[in-house]
Amino acid sequence: MTSGYIAGINGSVIRVKGSRDFKMQEMVAVGKEKLIGEVISINGDGVIVQVYENTTGLRPGEPCVSKEKPMSCTLGPGIIGNIFDGIERPLKYINEKSGAFIARGIDAESLDGEREWDVRILAKTGEQCSEGSIIAEVQETSMVKFKLMIPNGVSGRIAEIKQDGKYKIKDVIAVIDCENGEKKEITLCQEWPIRIPRPVKGRKPISRPLITGQRVIDAILPVAKGGTAAIPGGFGTGKTMTQHQLAKWSDADIIVYIGCGERGNEMTQVLEDFSKLIDPRTGKPLMDRTVLIANTSNMPVAAREASIYTGVTLAEFYRDMGYHVAIMADSTSRWAEALREISGRLEEMPAEEGFPAYLSSRLSGFYERAGYMENLNGTEGSVTIIGAVSPQGSDFSEPVTQNTKRFVRCFWALDKNLAYSRHYPAIHWLNSYSEYIDDLNGWYEKNISPRFMTLRNSIMSILQEESKLMEIVKLIGSDVLPDEQKLILDIARVIRLGFLQQNAYHKDDTYVPLQKQFKMMETILLLRDEMEAVIKLGIPVSQVQNTDLIESVIKVKYNITNDDLSGFDRLNEKIRTVCAEIKSNNGFKRGV
Amino acid sequence: MAVEYMGLSKIEGPLVVLDGVKNASYEEMVEITAEGGEHKWGRIIEVYEDKAVIQVFEGTSGISLTNTKTKLTGKPLEIQLSKEMLGRIFDGIGRPIDGLGDIYPDEMRDINGSPINPVARRYPNNFIQTGISSIDCLNTLIRGQKLPIFSGNGLPHDNLAVQIVRQATLSNGEDDNFAIVFAAMGIKHDVETYFRRSFEESGVLQKVVMFLNLADDPVVERIVTPRCALTAAEYLAFKHNMQVLVIMTDMTSYAEALREISSSKGEIPSRKGYPGYLYSDLASMFERAGIIEGSEGSITQIPILTMPNDDITHPIPDLTGYITEGQIVLDRSLFLKSIYPPVMALSSLSRLMKDGIGEGFTREDHAVLSNQLFSSYARVGDARALASVIGEDELGAIDKLYMKFGREFEEKFIAQGKNENRSIENTLDLGWSLLGILPESELDRVDEATLKKYYKPKEG
């Protein structure tokens, strides 16, 4: 066993001497308390180790022993519904062991080794199997079926396999006669190094949206399954709130929520809320499809760096079973800051604003682990990554935002002024973009309506037009504008208040199905067309403004429930009738 | 085992370097005796083989390379804790300075504490009534929250903090088991006196623990002052089940002290010379607020920071805002209009508010009302911008109403006396009466039932 001794300590970074046999990215047990660390740099006789726990009290000379394996995750049943820290230690277990405050050097297995799982065997003795083949399954939670896959590097003939029954994660389920003559025992759990992407057969084209039930996202700035998105925004603009909404309502099979350097209370809130909330599609508690990685801002900074990789490794594992997984990473800026802090302690040459020069390659490495994949076992699955970015001073030109922008295809810029007027989600429609619109066009045409994207584009052009007009309004007020332009301002207001703004605390408005989103757009544009027709006849726009049409379209989001969309036909009829009345009151016949 | 080392190899700012030490541990405390026999405390902040870098708390003046004796204590910085601390005054590193002698410690604790396990936290949702409309209605303070006051030099943040301390009551009335921990970092003597006198006048002095590191005290001590205070707060809250309110002022001085030490250590600076770990460092204090399972107590933090040049994007307020659960922003232009408290409604925020208000906590209409007030007041900004270009007389009818609403909102709702204690019902009713200025069609955040019940339009 490789071992050395501690030579120097500086925060979470320690220098180890006494052996030349340490390997890069190997796990080590540091000091007498056996704190967990990882080798991050080797030079000459010295090795640099980052420690995932508080280093107070360590002394030079204490031992440092290699664990002979890279930093890895344990993958097996029991992950879903659980909460882990940045290096996959179970926080519930730690709570039982050390109380409300996290103690150091706790030796905790990631998954409960005593729990018995109901295993259903799918393969037979004598069958050939290869990497990723599914040989058994376990009902892990009410929503997720865990599939036992042959670990990577193993393929051959099944020599022995157990019967259906109850097994613990370390029990041997099958024995494989490998092609190279070795015998491999397969248990319910396996390990995988967190910094290496799990292999796949290939990438598939992106073609399906991740449906979130949030109008500004689904209809205006959609993200695809297997896609990447960033949510940048200053403090108080609602990044976390948006992430929570996505974690609650998006139609992924599994959600991996990474709280990276954020508030402890937020993680508690997710834990409490998600256990109570019911998934609208399956009727089961949301926690049954969610796994939380919590490395709050006061937990050791090195583990914060690892938490992102732990999260994405768990996601890839479930993708390999054929699931659609979505990762919410809140916030990637804290992760970048952890990189900066460690880099600073290593006395590396900084690039922009003290961040290391490898910031951009690390970011791209992370976001590229997203994708819609064909797995080794032939199933299809996807990993979608949605990362929050907390730009310093709300300045989007800072390095983390800029580098993130290069590697994501969906950019949901949160706007301070929208947040100040409590317009949530505060995603600014003009500063944001989605590159998936063309990829997803076909899906929307086929599944919702051929006109979906046309309507979306009309809505966007009205908003575009409004922002130009607002420049003028700021100088001279809106009263002097011609009626055509007043109409645009009115409709844009309907879009902003009635469509883009969404109330996360309203039972119907918190999640809106695509059909309703489409109907809402249709109604708004019908109102525009009808009002336009009125104005074209020379009737002042104020006559329409004085009716309750505009208000009733704005309130549609509350007044028409998600399960009964027939109200739209009545409302559309009302719009037509009222406008026709206005025309006839002004001496124009019906049908003009 | 207490080996004493003679001499040092280097002195730089508040740091000294000691060579040839054995068995030094990271963050261990050391006792330094200067040539004249003066005792100082220091802390090891870096060790490499037999070399230790020591941060000297009382400053390095009077220390020479030769003839300085250094003794390792073998322990990290700990403070003595006991319930007797209530009513006492300590210096920045937890030693009594009120001349009443030592306290008999019930236990000793490492001032760095340990992170609270998120699993063990209880989500805070208990409304604290401060009697201040701009806080109660718009940025509700919740027990277990960390809600900083972002202020500027010369703005009345101290008055506001004192008013909160004096008026804060819990909705369910369990008041007797509270304590206040006050941590002063680099504040002026006058400010300290003001706080002490105010605590005395409101009769809570016996419930206050003060940790003082004033403007002319050693900078290095400033780094540990808030940690001592929070360790005391944790002890009182989680061991003695008390409701603890922690006031920390001024976080800007703290961050500057951190920068000073970081630069003398030769670390690579990030924004504006502050160390790259400023965020983690601030978080290690702010995250010590909260409520945990298995204890009746709670820690609520009100840190005060002065934004350099009133700039909210400066690294200190910026990073603080990312950690804390909202912020109360004081605004100079409101202050110049003689509005007290000059709380800038739009940029202020309370993140925990949504779960602690409404039916069963305050009143059913609270959420809707505050939403509508925010949104209407945001509209006032547009009207004012327009008025400054074309003049108020030229504004449209609606914009004129907004101008009126804006004025009354600031003068009647935001503004209140330094001793005025408004109940939450009064505050909410006041809010509705202001919304009465605006026509119904402008109230787009309110559902019809609530509108019918509370909204009373004003004539003309």
Short mmCIF file of N, CA, C and O in Angstrom, two decimals, chain A residues 153-160 172 174-186:
data_model
loop_
_atom_site.label_atom_id
_atom_site.label_comp_id
_atom_site.label_asym_id
_atom_site.label_seq_id
_atom_site.Cartn_x
_atom_site.Cartn_y
_atom_site.Cartn_z
N GLY A 153 -16.23 -3.39 -18.50
CA GLY A 153 -15.04 -4.23 -18.46
C GLY A 153 -15.36 -5.70 -18.24
O GLY A 153 -14.46 -6.52 -18.14
N VAL A 154 -16.63 -6.03 -18.12
CA VAL A 154 -17.00 -7.43 -17.90
C VAL A 154 -17.90 -7.89 -19.05
O VAL A 154 -18.87 -7.22 -19.37
N SER A 155 -17.56 -9.01 -19.67
CA SER A 155 -18.50 -9.61 -20.61
C SER A 155 -18.17 -11.09 -20.72
O SER A 155 -17.02 -11.50 -20.51
N GLY A 156 -19.17 -11.87 -21.03
CA GLY A 156 -18.94 -13.32 -21.10
C GLY A 156 -20.24 -14.07 -20.89
O GLY A 156 -21.32 -13.56 -21.18
N ARG A 157 -20.12 -15.29 -20.34
CA ARG A 157 -21.29 -16.14 -20.18
C ARG A 157 -21.69 -16.15 -18.70
O ARG A 157 -20.82 -16.15 -17.82
N ILE A 158 -22.99 -16.13 -18.45
CA ILE A 158 -23.45 -16.19 -17.07
C ILE A 158 -23.27 -17.61 -16.56
O ILE A 158 -23.90 -18.54 -17.07
N ALA A 159 -22.38 -17.78 -15.59
CA ALA A 159 -22.10 -19.12 -15.07
C ALA A 159 -23.10 -19.50 -14.00
O ALA A 159 -23.55 -20.64 -13.91
N GLU A 160 -23.44 -18.53 -13.17
CA GLU A 160 -24.40 -18.79 -12.10
C GLU A 160 -25.28 -17.57 -11.97
O GLU A 160 -24.81 -16.45 -12.14
N VAL A 172 -23.84 -11.43 -3.83
CA VAL A 172 -23.52 -11.79 -5.21
C VAL A 172 -24.79 -12.29 -5.89
O VAL A 172 -25.46 -13.21 -5.41
N ALA A 174 -24.86 -12.76 -9.47
CA ALA A 174 -24.49 -13.64 -10.58
C ALA A 174 -22.97 -13.77 -10.66
O ALA A 174 -22.25 -12.93 -10.11
N VAL A 175 -22.53 -14.83 -11.32
CA VAL A 175 -21.11 -14.98 -11.59
C VAL A 175 -20.95 -15.10 -13.10
O VAL A 175 -21.68 -15.83 -13.76
N ILE A 176 -20.02 -14.34 -13.63
CA ILE A 176 -19.82 -14.33 -15.08
C ILE A 176 -18.48 -15.01 -15.40
O ILE A 176 -17.46 -14.68 -14.79
N ASP A 177 -18.51 -15.91 -16.37
CA ASP A 177 -17.27 -16.45 -16.91
C ASP A 177 -16.80 -15.50 -18.00
O ASP A 177 -17.38 -15.41 -19.07
N CYS A 178 -15.75 -14.76 -17.71
CA CYS A 178 -15.33 -13.73 -18.66
C CYS A 178 -14.61 -14.37 -19.84
O CYS A 178 -14.11 -15.48 -19.75
N GLU A 179 -14.53 -13.60 -20.92
CA GLU A 179 -13.88 -14.10 -22.12
C GLU A 179 -12.39 -14.37 -21.87
O GLU A 179 -11.80 -15.24 -22.48
N ASN A 180 -11.80 -13.58 -20.96
CA ASN A 180 -10.37 -13.79 -20.69
C ASN A 180 -10.13 -14.88 -19.62
O ASN A 180 -9.03 -15.00 -19.11
N GLY A 181 -11.20 -15.64 -19.32
CA GLY A 181 -11.02 -16.75 -18.41
C GLY A 181 -11.26 -16.43 -16.95
O GLY A 181 -11.38 -17.33 -16.13
N GLU A 182 -11.37 -15.11 -16.62
CA GLU A 182 -11.62 -14.75 -15.22
C GLU A 182 -13.07 -15.03 -14.86
O GLU A 182 -13.95 -15.03 -15.73
N LYS A 183 -13.30 -15.21 -13.55
CA LYS A 183 -14.68 -15.28 -13.06
C LYS A 183 -14.98 -13.97 -12.35
O LYS A 183 -14.21 -13.52 -11.51
N LYS A 184 -16.10 -13.31 -12.71
CA LYS A 184 -16.45 -12.05 -12.06
C LYS A 184 -17.76 -12.18 -11.31
O LYS A 184 -18.75 -12.71 -11.84
N GLU A 185 -17.75 -11.72 -10.06
CA GLU A 185 -18.99 -11.75 -9.28
C GLU A 185 -19.72 -10.42 -9.46
O GLU A 185 -19.11 -9.36 -9.39
N ILE A 186 -21.01 -10.51 -9.69
CA ILE A 186 -21.81 -9.30 -9.90
C ILE A 186 -22.69 -9.08 -8.66
O ILE A 186 -23.44 -9.97 -8.26
#
